[in-house]
């Protein structure tokens, strides 16, 4: 079922040494769905020390009985069967105990589709996760209120899986998630960012709409929706564009969002550039070239596709963009028919070179027919003489 050479080697070695061992979690789920997966996690009925003793280079990770095992070019995580209790911080268990059975280990997991295990031959599915996969439903293992009370991040994970898998939350699970959504405000921004970006990059990011409607992410600059988030589902699969569209559709606070979730200064600048471009008037070829010269914050065709999805009125710009692509009108100095070396050959030095190229681009933006080597060479010569 799971064709991952490293994971199978680890599984076989554990079992060959008398340990009950399984592949668990997302790899099992995605394998049953026929989806690609990156990480393969394993669980074994053994202590961390017993697991580590079997593998060269193994090391202990954290305090919850997980061992990192290098195998080939990858590193796998093997966790001992365990149960958890306590969760006073609504995120991490206060107490972790070794479990005796795989069922006990699976019973602590969030959703039934993530609570399956595979021992190399047979599927262990005590909570009917495979049935829920077939029905395209996300259902908590056990009492949903208890699951979300234990770990607040599971609320965001529910909507992330709804987006990624294009599943629906089972009614009781969905209701409990929305009930505990307010607890997301106290989570570290880095964890919220990780789950939110995964949700935005899924098949159906509009699945976030019920969660955002609760105001659960207001502390991170995301108010409740003022309009449908359905356009998100039509956007190119690009993090910057989908974050921009989310903020635009919500009327979100760009600076607070980036600061609280730990996005880079460059990411914030690109969001700002996208917003400026979105509100620009560029229904003529000249206006479009001027806009392209300023920079969009992203790859032009993807940006324009995103703008059209968010506001169909942007479709009127599409013929201008098609003409731009057909004629390859210059809007950056790299697109000029004159190389920097030619400007240097005229005697320009240092910042002079860049200044002259920028002035040439100014002229070509206004009159594309000037973008010929001979014409630009003469213009560059004249500009240099003026200086």
mmCIF file of C-alpha atoms in Angstrom:
data_model
loop_
_atom_site.group_PDB
_atom_site.id
_atom_site.type_symbol
_atom_site.label_atom_id
_atom_site.label_comp_id
_atom_site.label_asym_id
_atom_site.label_seq_id
_atom_site.Cartn_x
_atom_site.Cartn_y
_atom_site.Cartn_z
ATOM 1 C CA UNK A 1 0.000 0.000 0.000
ATOM 2 C CA UNK A 2 2.787 2.424 0.936
ATOM 3 C CA UNK A 3 5.718 2.299 -1.463
ATOM 4 C CA UNK A 4 8.357 4.175 0.511
ATOM 5 C CA UNK A 5 11.594 2.215 0.673
ATOM 6 C CA UNK A 6 12.942 3.910 3.799
ATOM 7 C CA UNK A 7 9.726 3.541 5.756
ATOM 8 C CA UNK A 8 9.439 -0.110 4.795
ATOM 9 C CA UNK A 9 13.015 -0.774 5.892
ATOM 10 C CA UNK A 10 12.321 0.753 9.286
ATOM 11 C CA UNK A 11 9.022 -1.118 9.613
ATOM 12 C CA UNK A 12 10.633 -4.447 8.719
ATOM 13 C CA UNK A 13 13.561 -3.959 11.109
ATOM 14 C CA UNK A 14 11.279 -3.096 14.010
ATOM 15 C CA UNK A 15 9.102 -6.125 13.345
ATOM 16 C CA UNK A 16 12.099 -8.403 12.823
ATOM 17 C CA UNK A 17 13.247 -7.456 16.317
ATOM 18 C CA UNK A 18 9.962 -8.507 17.861
ATOM 19 C CA UNK A 19 8.291 -5.115 18.020
ATOM 20 C CA UNK A 20 4.739 -4.473 16.922
ATOM 21 C CA UNK A 21 5.076 -1.620 14.429
ATOM 22 C CA UNK A 22 2.913 0.316 11.960
ATOM 23 C CA UNK A 23 2.899 3.158 9.513
ATOM 24 C CA UNK A 24 0.412 5.685 10.901
ATOM 25 C CA UNK A 25 -1.229 9.015 10.156
ATOM 26 C CA UNK A 26 -1.343 11.018 6.963
ATOM 27 C CA UNK A 27 0.648 8.608 4.814
ATOM 28 C CA UNK A 28 -1.955 5.895 5.410
ATOM 29 C CA UNK A 29 -4.807 8.304 4.677
ATOM 30 C CA UNK A 30 -3.237 9.694 1.514
ATOM 31 C CA UNK A 31 -2.223 6.258 0.260
ATOM 32 C CA UNK A 32 -5.831 5.104 0.496
ATOM 33 C CA UNK A 33 -6.911 8.249 -1.359
ATOM 34 C CA UNK A 34 -4.267 7.787 -4.039
ATOM 35 C CA UNK A 35 -2.719 11.146 -3.122
ATOM 36 C CA UNK A 36 1.025 11.820 -3.018
ATOM 37 C CA UNK A 37 2.570 12.238 0.419
ATOM 38 C CA UNK A 38 5.886 13.528 1.701
ATOM 39 C CA UNK A 39 6.312 12.352 5.286
ATOM 40 C CA UNK A 40 5.814 8.812 6.572
ATOM 41 C CA UNK A 41 5.433 8.414 10.342
ATOM 42 C CA UNK A 42 5.621 5.141 12.232
ATOM 43 C CA UNK A 43 4.552 3.904 15.656
ATOM 44 C CA UNK A 44 5.926 0.942 17.594
ATOM 45 C CA UNK A 45 5.177 -0.917 20.808
ATOM 46 C CA UNK A 46 8.579 -0.212 22.336
ATOM 47 C CA UNK A 47 10.386 2.369 24.419
ATOM 48 C CA UNK A 48 12.267 5.200 22.682
ATOM 49 C CA UNK A 49 15.536 3.610 23.787
ATOM 50 C CA UNK A 50 14.644 0.250 22.241
ATOM 51 C CA UNK A 51 13.724 1.945 18.966
ATOM 52 C CA UNK A 52 16.872 4.096 18.837
ATOM 53 C CA UNK A 53 19.128 1.111 19.554
ATOM 54 C CA UNK A 54 18.177 -0.438 16.205
ATOM 55 C CA UNK A 55 19.220 2.467 13.993
ATOM 56 C CA UNK A 56 22.547 4.179 13.478
ATOM 57 C CA UNK A 57 22.240 7.952 13.799
ATOM 58 C CA UNK A 58 18.865 7.821 15.543
ATOM 59 C CA UNK A 59 18.166 10.621 18.004
ATOM 60 C CA UNK A 60 15.452 11.487 20.473
ATOM 61 C CA UNK A 61 13.049 14.292 19.596
ATOM 62 C CA UNK A 62 11.167 16.247 22.254
ATOM 63 C CA UNK A 63 9.660 14.744 25.348
ATOM 64 C CA UNK A 64 6.862 12.657 23.859
ATOM 65 C CA UNK A 65 8.717 9.486 22.956
ATOM 66 C CA UNK A 66 9.558 10.249 19.338
ATOM 67 C CA UNK A 67 12.762 9.018 17.702
ATOM 68 C CA UNK A 68 14.134 10.471 14.473
ATOM 69 C CA UNK A 69 15.575 7.756 12.243
ATOM 70 C CA UNK A 70 17.709 8.606 9.196
ATOM 71 C CA UNK A 71 17.242 6.193 6.337
ATOM 72 C CA UNK A 72 18.652 6.912 2.894
ATOM 73 C CA UNK A 73 18.138 10.572 2.063
ATOM 74 C CA UNK A 74 15.194 11.042 4.421
ATOM 75 C CA UNK A 75 14.536 11.235 8.145
ATOM 76 C CA UNK A 76 11.536 9.406 9.597
ATOM 77 C CA UNK A 77 9.821 9.774 12.948
ATOM 78 C CA UNK A 78 9.032 6.670 14.976
ATOM 79 C CA UNK A 79 6.902 7.150 18.071
ATOM 80 C CA UNK A 80 6.197 4.648 20.791
ATOM 81 C CA UNK A 81 2.556 3.690 21.371
ATOM 82 C CA UNK A 82 1.268 6.275 23.810
ATOM 83 C CA UNK A 83 -1.719 7.833 25.493
ATOM 84 C CA UNK A 84 -2.005 11.483 26.448
ATOM 85 C CA UNK A 85 -3.875 13.438 29.102
ATOM 86 C CA UNK A 86 -3.974 16.807 30.831
ATOM 87 C CA UNK A 87 -3.773 19.513 28.110
ATOM 88 C CA UNK A 88 -3.938 22.429 30.566
ATOM 89 C CA UNK A 89 -2.467 24.781 27.929
ATOM 90 C CA UNK A 90 -5.031 23.592 25.331
ATOM 91 C CA UNK A 91 -2.156 22.544 23.101
ATOM 92 C CA UNK A 92 0.234 19.988 24.678
ATOM 93 C CA UNK A 93 -0.489 16.992 26.921
ATOM 94 C CA UNK A 94 0.598 17.285 30.546
ATOM 95 C CA UNK A 95 1.121 13.555 30.797
ATOM 96 C CA UNK A 96 2.240 10.984 28.253
ATOM 97 C CA UNK A 97 2.133 7.264 29.056
ATOM 98 C CA UNK A 98 3.161 4.210 27.078
ATOM 99 C CA UNK A 99 0.186 2.400 25.561
ATOM 100 C CA UNK A 100 -0.152 -1.330 25.155
ATOM 101 C CA UNK A 101 -2.116 -1.500 21.899
ATOM 102 C CA UNK A 102 -2.248 0.306 18.590
ATOM 103 C CA UNK A 103 -5.926 1.022 19.212
ATOM 104 C CA UNK A 104 -5.043 2.958 22.368
ATOM 105 C CA UNK A 105 -2.472 4.950 20.394
ATOM 106 C CA UNK A 106 -4.903 5.701 17.576
ATOM 107 C CA UNK A 107 -7.612 6.763 20.023
ATOM 108 C CA UNK A 108 -5.690 9.935 20.938
ATOM 109 C CA UNK A 109 -5.599 11.203 17.345
ATOM 110 C CA UNK A 110 -7.754 13.996 15.956
ATOM 111 C CA UNK A 111 -9.863 12.650 13.075
ATOM 112 C CA UNK A 112 -10.872 9.148 12.077
ATOM 113 C CA UNK A 113 -9.184 9.502 8.676
ATOM 114 C CA UNK A 114 -5.907 10.115 10.534
ATOM 115 C CA UNK A 115 -6.453 7.279 12.997
ATOM 116 C CA UNK A 116 -5.560 4.324 10.811
ATOM 117 C CA UNK A 117 -2.431 2.172 10.830
ATOM 118 C CA UNK A 118 -0.795 -0.282 8.418
ATOM 119 C CA UNK A 119 1.613 -3.026 9.427
ATOM 120 C CA UNK A 120 2.867 -3.826 5.936
ATOM 121 C CA UNK A 121 0.055 -6.268 5.219
ATOM 122 C CA UNK A 122 -3.165 -5.272 6.940
ATOM 123 C CA UNK A 123 -4.997 -2.052 7.718
ATOM 124 C CA UNK A 124 -5.964 -1.360 11.326
ATOM 125 C CA UNK A 125 -9.003 0.925 11.350
ATOM 126 C CA UNK A 126 -10.789 0.811 14.725
ATOM 127 C CA UNK A 127 -12.668 4.115 14.224
ATOM 128 C CA UNK A 128 -13.903 3.492 10.656
ATOM 129 C CA UNK A 129 -11.677 6.069 9.058
ATOM 130 C CA UNK A 130 -11.775 4.278 5.711
ATOM 131 C CA UNK A 131 -15.562 4.571 5.686
ATOM 132 C CA UNK A 132 -15.284 8.302 6.339
ATOM 133 C CA UNK A 133 -12.726 8.595 3.542
ATOM 134 C CA UNK A 134 -15.194 7.037 1.139
ATOM 135 C CA UNK A 135 -17.934 9.393 2.361
ATOM 136 C CA UNK A 136 -15.504 12.370 2.186
ATOM 137 C CA UNK A 137 -16.242 13.276 5.806
ATOM 138 C CA UNK A 138 -14.013 14.569 8.592
ATOM 139 C CA UNK A 139 -15.113 13.218 11.946
ATOM 140 C CA UNK A 140 -13.380 13.455 15.306
ATOM 141 C CA UNK A 141 -12.166 10.342 17.083
ATOM 142 C CA UNK A 142 -14.477 10.168 20.085
ATOM 143 C CA UNK A 143 -16.109 13.279 21.568
ATOM 144 C CA UNK A 144 -15.424 16.302 19.305
ATOM 145 C CA UNK A 145 -15.618 18.795 22.166
ATOM 146 C CA UNK A 146 -12.992 16.855 24.068
ATOM 147 C CA UNK A 147 -10.716 16.640 21.023
ATOM 148 C CA UNK A 148 -10.845 20.390 20.350
ATOM 149 C CA UNK A 149 -10.566 21.262 24.034
ATOM 150 C CA UNK A 150 -7.392 19.178 24.258
ATOM 151 C CA UNK A 151 -5.631 20.897 21.380
ATOM 152 C CA UNK A 152 -6.892 24.184 19.937
ATOM 153 C CA UNK A 153 -4.837 23.789 16.776
ATOM 154 C CA UNK A 154 -7.104 20.889 15.789
ATOM 155 C CA UNK A 155 -9.790 23.484 15.026
ATOM 156 C CA UNK A 156 -7.652 24.997 12.276
ATOM 157 C CA UNK A 157 -6.506 21.547 11.162
ATOM 158 C CA UNK A 158 -10.148 20.589 10.523
ATOM 159 C CA UNK A 159 -10.612 23.426 8.059
ATOM 160 C CA UNK A 160 -7.183 22.818 6.562
ATOM 161 C CA UNK A 161 -8.131 19.200 5.801
ATOM 162 C CA UNK A 162 -11.505 20.321 4.440
ATOM 163 C CA UNK A 163 -9.616 22.529 1.987
ATOM 164 C CA UNK A 164 -6.834 20.091 1.101
ATOM 165 C CA UNK A 165 -9.040 17.010 0.705
ATOM 166 C CA UNK A 166 -12.214 18.817 -0.396
ATOM 167 C CA UNK A 167 -14.049 17.009 2.413
ATOM 168 C CA UNK A 168 -16.859 18.237 4.664
ATOM 169 C CA UNK A 169 -16.787 18.275 8.435
ATOM 170 C CA UNK A 170 -19.324 15.961 10.033
ATOM 171 C CA UNK A 171 -22.052 18.097 11.656
ATOM 172 C CA UNK A 172 -21.122 17.477 15.306
ATOM 173 C CA UNK A 173 -17.415 17.846 14.571
ATOM 174 C CA UNK A 174 -17.953 21.102 12.668
ATOM 175 C CA UNK A 175 -20.160 22.556 15.417
ATOM 176 C CA UNK A 176 -17.639 21.693 18.125
ATOM 177 C CA UNK A 177 -14.791 23.223 16.103
ATOM 178 C CA UNK A 178 -16.651 26.509 15.740
ATOM 179 C CA UNK A 179 -17.477 26.445 19.458
ATOM 180 C CA UNK A 180 -13.781 26.248 20.383
ATOM 181 C CA UNK A 181 -12.550 28.489 17.537
ATOM 182 C CA UNK A 182 -11.962 31.417 19.920
ATOM 183 C CA UNK A 183 -9.039 29.508 21.458
ATOM 184 C CA UNK A 184 -7.017 29.968 18.269
ATOM 185 C CA UNK A 185 -6.210 33.517 19.382
ATOM 186 C CA UNK A 186 -3.759 32.270 22.031
ATOM 187 C CA UNK A 187 -1.784 29.966 19.717
ATOM 188 C CA UNK A 188 1.724 30.855 18.488
ATOM 189 C CA UNK A 189 1.562 32.752 15.217
ATOM 190 C CA UNK A 190 4.015 30.361 13.571
ATOM 191 C CA UNK A 191 1.680 27.387 14.054
ATOM 192 C CA UNK A 192 -1.345 29.344 12.855
ATOM 193 C CA UNK A 193 0.615 30.476 9.782
ATOM 194 C CA UNK A 194 1.624 26.911 8.941
ATOM 195 C CA UNK A 195 -1.937 25.571 9.056
ATOM 196 C CA UNK A 196 -3.471 28.640 7.407
ATOM 197 C CA UNK A 197 -1.068 28.546 4.456
ATOM 198 C CA UNK A 198 -1.735 24.839 3.973
ATOM 199 C CA UNK A 199 -5.462 25.559 3.968
ATOM 200 C CA UNK A 200 -5.068 28.400 1.477
ATOM 201 C CA UNK A 201 -3.028 26.187 -0.827
ATOM 202 C CA UNK A 202 -5.629 23.411 -0.808
ATOM 203 C CA UNK A 203 -8.302 22.552 -3.347
ATOM 204 C CA UNK A 204 -11.017 24.538 -1.552
ATOM 205 C CA UNK A 205 -9.631 27.386 0.573
ATOM 206 C CA UNK A 206 -13.133 28.846 0.799
ATOM 207 C CA UNK A 207 -13.696 26.106 3.416
ATOM 208 C CA UNK A 208 -12.174 28.604 5.869
ATOM 209 C CA UNK A 209 -15.241 30.840 5.612
ATOM 210 C CA UNK A 210 -17.250 29.418 8.565
ATOM 211 C CA UNK A 211 -14.186 29.587 10.801
ATOM 212 C CA UNK A 212 -13.361 33.175 9.865
ATOM 213 C CA UNK A 213 -17.004 34.165 10.373
ATOM 214 C CA UNK A 214 -16.569 33.443 14.092
ATOM 215 C CA UNK A 215 -13.843 36.097 14.356
ATOM 216 C CA UNK A 216 -11.446 33.390 15.514
ATOM 217 C CA UNK A 217 -8.492 34.901 13.632
ATOM 218 C CA UNK A 218 -9.225 38.555 14.325
ATOM 219 C CA UNK A 219 -6.169 38.747 16.580
ATOM 220 C CA UNK A 220 -4.081 37.898 13.506
ATOM 221 C CA UNK A 221 -5.610 40.640 11.342
ATOM 222 C CA UNK A 222 -8.363 38.543 9.734
ATOM 223 C CA UNK A 223 -11.917 39.795 10.394
ATOM 224 C CA UNK A 224 -15.071 37.940 9.423
ATOM 225 C CA UNK A 225 -15.858 37.738 5.690
ATOM 226 C CA UNK A 226 -17.611 40.742 4.129
ATOM 227 C CA UNK A 227 -18.196 38.708 0.982
ATOM 228 C CA UNK A 228 -17.951 35.115 -0.198
ATOM 229 C CA UNK A 229 -14.526 33.504 -0.205
ATOM 230 C CA UNK A 230 -15.469 31.384 -3.248
ATOM 231 C CA UNK A 231 -13.059 33.317 -5.553
ATOM 232 C CA UNK A 232 -10.153 31.831 -3.576
ATOM 233 C CA UNK A 233 -10.906 28.447 -5.099
ATOM 234 C CA UNK A 234 -10.263 29.809 -8.605
ATOM 235 C CA UNK A 235 -6.881 31.379 -7.909
ATOM 236 C CA UNK A 236 -3.513 30.077 -9.124
ATOM 237 C CA UNK A 237 -1.918 27.869 -6.463
ATOM 238 C CA UNK A 238 0.432 30.553 -5.213
ATOM 239 C CA UNK A 239 0.845 31.463 -1.537
ATOM 240 C CA UNK A 240 1.338 35.201 -2.075
ATOM 241 C CA UNK A 241 -1.673 35.532 -4.375
ATOM 242 C CA UNK A 242 -3.976 33.523 -2.147
ATOM 243 C CA UNK A 243 -2.938 35.435 0.970
ATOM 244 C CA UNK A 244 -3.453 38.714 -0.892
ATOM 245 C CA UNK A 245 -6.906 37.614 -2.071
ATOM 246 C CA UNK A 246 -7.885 36.475 1.427
ATOM 247 C CA UNK A 247 -6.896 39.834 2.906
ATOM 248 C CA UNK A 248 -8.657 41.682 0.090
ATOM 249 C CA UNK A 249 -11.902 39.734 0.441
ATOM 250 C CA UNK A 250 -11.907 40.098 4.223
ATOM 251 C CA UNK A 251 -10.673 43.668 4.414
ATOM 252 C CA UNK A 252 -7.872 42.291 6.578
ATOM 253 C CA UNK A 253 -5.079 44.262 8.211
ATOM 254 C CA UNK A 254 -2.055 43.508 6.079
ATOM 255 C CA UNK A 255 0.647 44.713 8.475
ATOM 256 C CA UNK A 256 -0.862 43.057 11.550
ATOM 257 C CA UNK A 257 -1.371 39.828 9.621
ATOM 258 C CA UNK A 258 2.252 39.638 8.472
ATOM 259 C CA UNK A 259 3.706 40.713 11.803
ATOM 260 C CA UNK A 260 1.625 38.411 14.002
ATOM 261 C CA UNK A 261 2.118 35.364 11.766
ATOM 262 C CA UNK A 262 5.800 35.958 11.072
ATOM 263 C CA UNK A 263 5.743 36.667 7.334
ATOM 264 C CA UNK A 264 8.804 38.445 5.974
ATOM 265 C CA UNK A 265 9.107 42.157 5.236
ATOM 266 C CA UNK A 266 9.486 41.268 1.536
ATOM 267 C CA UNK A 267 6.232 39.297 1.650
ATOM 268 C CA UNK A 268 4.468 42.344 3.138
ATOM 269 C CA UNK A 269 5.945 44.597 0.436
ATOM 270 C CA UNK A 270 4.709 42.227 -2.276
ATOM 271 C CA UNK A 271 1.219 42.226 -0.770
ATOM 272 C CA UNK A 272 1.237 46.013 -0.861
ATOM 273 C CA UNK A 273 2.402 45.982 -4.499
ATOM 274 C CA UNK A 274 -0.432 43.626 -5.429
ATOM 275 C CA UNK A 275 -2.999 45.885 -3.779
ATOM 276 C CA UNK A 276 -1.679 48.963 -5.593
ATOM 277 C CA UNK A 277 -1.786 47.084 -8.886
ATOM 278 C CA UNK A 278 -5.312 45.797 -8.271
ATOM 279 C CA UNK A 279 -6.707 49.314 -7.894
ATOM 280 C CA UNK A 280 -4.717 50.778 -10.790
ATOM 281 C CA UNK A 281 -6.461 51.862 -13.986
ATOM 282 C CA UNK A 282 -4.759 49.951 -16.779
ATOM 283 C CA UNK A 283 -7.330 49.502 -19.519
ATOM 284 C CA UNK A 284 -4.926 50.776 -22.202
ATOM 285 C CA UNK A 285 -1.682 49.214 -23.428
ATOM 286 C CA UNK A 286 0.310 52.217 -22.188
ATOM 287 C CA UNK A 287 -1.256 52.115 -18.730
ATOM 288 C CA UNK A 288 -0.547 48.396 -18.515
ATOM 289 C CA UNK A 289 3.121 48.897 -19.404
ATOM 290 C CA UNK A 290 3.402 51.606 -16.765
ATOM 291 C CA UNK A 291 1.871 49.278 -14.226
ATOM 292 C CA UNK A 292 4.164 46.408 -15.183
ATOM 293 C CA UNK A 293 7.152 48.685 -14.821
ATOM 294 C CA UNK A 294 6.195 49.561 -11.223
ATOM 295 C CA UNK A 295 6.095 45.850 -10.360
ATOM 296 C CA UNK A 296 3.122 43.722 -9.421
ATOM 297 C CA UNK A 297 4.558 41.747 -6.525
ATOM 298 C CA UNK A 298 4.255 38.511 -8.488
ATOM 299 C CA UNK A 299 4.453 36.876 -11.929
ATOM 300 C CA UNK A 300 2.195 38.988 -14.212
ATOM 301 C CA UNK A 301 0.018 36.313 -15.799
ATOM 302 C CA UNK A 302 -0.737 34.656 -12.457
ATOM 303 C CA UNK A 303 -1.407 38.051 -10.898
ATOM 304 C CA UNK A 304 -3.890 38.985 -13.618
ATOM 305 C CA UNK A 305 -5.619 35.602 -13.349
ATOM 306 C CA UNK A 306 -5.988 36.199 -9.607
ATOM 307 C CA UNK A 307 -7.336 39.719 -10.163
ATOM 308 C CA UNK A 308 -9.897 38.390 -12.649
ATOM 309 C CA UNK A 309 -11.041 35.735 -10.162
ATOM 310 C CA UNK A 310 -11.509 38.311 -7.412
ATOM 311 C CA UNK A 311 -13.091 40.960 -9.677
ATOM 312 C CA UNK A 312 -14.448 39.897 -13.109
ATOM 313 C CA UNK A 313 -14.135 43.538 -14.147
ATOM 314 C CA UNK A 314 -10.420 42.871 -14.554
ATOM 315 C CA UNK A 315 -11.261 40.748 -17.621
ATOM 316 C CA UNK A 316 -11.293 43.992 -19.615
ATOM 317 C CA UNK A 317 -7.513 44.198 -19.079
ATOM 318 C CA UNK A 318 -6.929 40.744 -20.562
ATOM 319 C CA UNK A 319 -6.789 41.883 -24.236
ATOM 320 C CA UNK A 320 -4.105 44.428 -23.248
ATOM 321 C CA UNK A 321 -2.091 41.686 -21.564
ATOM 322 C CA UNK A 322 -2.446 39.407 -24.586
ATOM 323 C CA UNK A 323 -1.120 42.164 -26.840
ATOM 324 C CA UNK A 324 1.709 42.744 -24.372
ATOM 325 C CA UNK A 325 2.653 39.050 -24.544
ATOM 326 C CA UNK A 326 2.382 38.966 -28.329
ATOM 327 C CA UNK A 327 4.571 42.024 -28.946
ATOM 328 C CA UNK A 328 6.843 41.670 -25.906
ATOM 329 C CA UNK A 329 6.825 45.379 -25.211
ATOM 330 C CA UNK A 330 9.603 46.257 -22.785
ATOM 331 C CA UNK A 331 8.720 47.134 -19.207
ATOM 332 C CA UNK A 332 12.043 46.265 -17.502
ATOM 333 C CA UNK A 333 15.597 47.279 -18.400
ATOM 334 C CA UNK A 334 16.372 43.629 -19.161
ATOM 335 C CA UNK A 335 13.843 43.772 -21.995
ATOM 336 C CA UNK A 336 15.600 46.682 -23.669
ATOM 337 C CA UNK A 337 17.304 46.012 -27.012
ATOM 338 C CA UNK A 338 20.475 47.638 -25.657
ATOM 339 C CA UNK A 339 22.711 45.783 -23.207
ATOM 340 C CA UNK A 340 24.421 47.500 -20.240
ATOM 341 C CA UNK A 341 27.799 46.653 -21.813
ATOM 342 C CA UNK A 342 26.942 48.919 -24.750
ATOM 343 C CA UNK A 343 26.262 51.801 -22.364
ATOM 344 C CA UNK A 344 29.592 51.133 -20.644
ATOM 345 C CA UNK A 345 31.305 51.162 -24.051
ATOM 346 C CA UNK A 346 30.050 54.715 -24.505
ATOM 347 C CA UNK A 347 31.960 55.731 -21.384
ATOM 348 C CA UNK A 348 29.263 55.485 -18.712
ATOM 349 C CA UNK A 349 30.446 54.342 -15.286
ATOM 350 C CA UNK A 350 28.881 53.149 -12.055
ATOM 351 C CA UNK A 351 25.411 54.549 -11.331
ATOM 352 C CA UNK A 352 25.441 56.330 -14.688
ATOM 353 C CA UNK A 353 24.798 53.030 -16.440
ATOM 354 C CA UNK A 354 21.667 52.276 -14.467
ATOM 355 C CA UNK A 355 20.389 55.849 -14.724
ATOM 356 C CA UNK A 356 20.728 55.864 -18.500
ATOM 357 C CA UNK A 357 18.998 52.490 -18.844
ATOM 358 C CA UNK A 358 16.126 53.729 -16.704
ATOM 359 C CA UNK A 359 15.738 56.828 -18.888
ATOM 360 C CA UNK A 360 15.786 54.649 -21.991
ATOM 361 C CA UNK A 361 13.091 52.482 -20.458
ATOM 362 C CA UNK A 362 11.012 55.597 -19.707
ATOM 363 C CA UNK A 363 11.088 56.437 -23.392
ATOM 364 C CA UNK A 364 10.343 52.883 -24.548
ATOM 365 C CA UNK A 365 7.398 52.544 -22.159
ATOM 366 C CA UNK A 366 5.830 55.572 -23.821
ATOM 367 C CA UNK A 367 6.900 54.653 -27.369
ATOM 368 C CA UNK A 368 7.584 50.911 -27.802
ATOM 369 C CA UNK A 369 8.845 51.429 -31.373
ATOM 370 C CA UNK A 370 12.004 53.011 -29.912
ATOM 371 C CA UNK A 371 13.163 49.647 -28.577
ATOM 372 C CA UNK A 372 15.713 48.991 -31.319
ATOM 373 C CA UNK A 373 19.506 48.719 -30.776
ATOM 374 C CA UNK A 374 20.430 51.583 -33.092
ATOM 375 C CA UNK A 375 17.838 54.005 -31.768
ATOM 376 C CA UNK A 376 18.654 53.211 -28.133
ATOM 377 C CA UNK A 377 22.401 53.538 -28.765
ATOM 378 C CA UNK A 378 21.952 57.037 -30.155
ATOM 379 C CA UNK A 379 19.643 57.997 -27.282
ATOM 380 C CA UNK A 380 22.112 56.646 -24.730
ATOM 381 C CA UNK A 381 24.933 58.592 -26.379
ATOM 382 C CA UNK A 382 22.894 61.788 -26.249
ATOM 383 C CA UNK A 383 22.005 61.239 -22.601
ATOM 384 C CA UNK A 384 25.629 60.663 -21.684
ATOM 385 C CA UNK A 385 26.685 63.836 -23.492
ATOM 386 C CA UNK A 386 24.052 65.801 -21.556
ATOM 387 C CA UNK A 387 25.689 64.680 -18.334
#
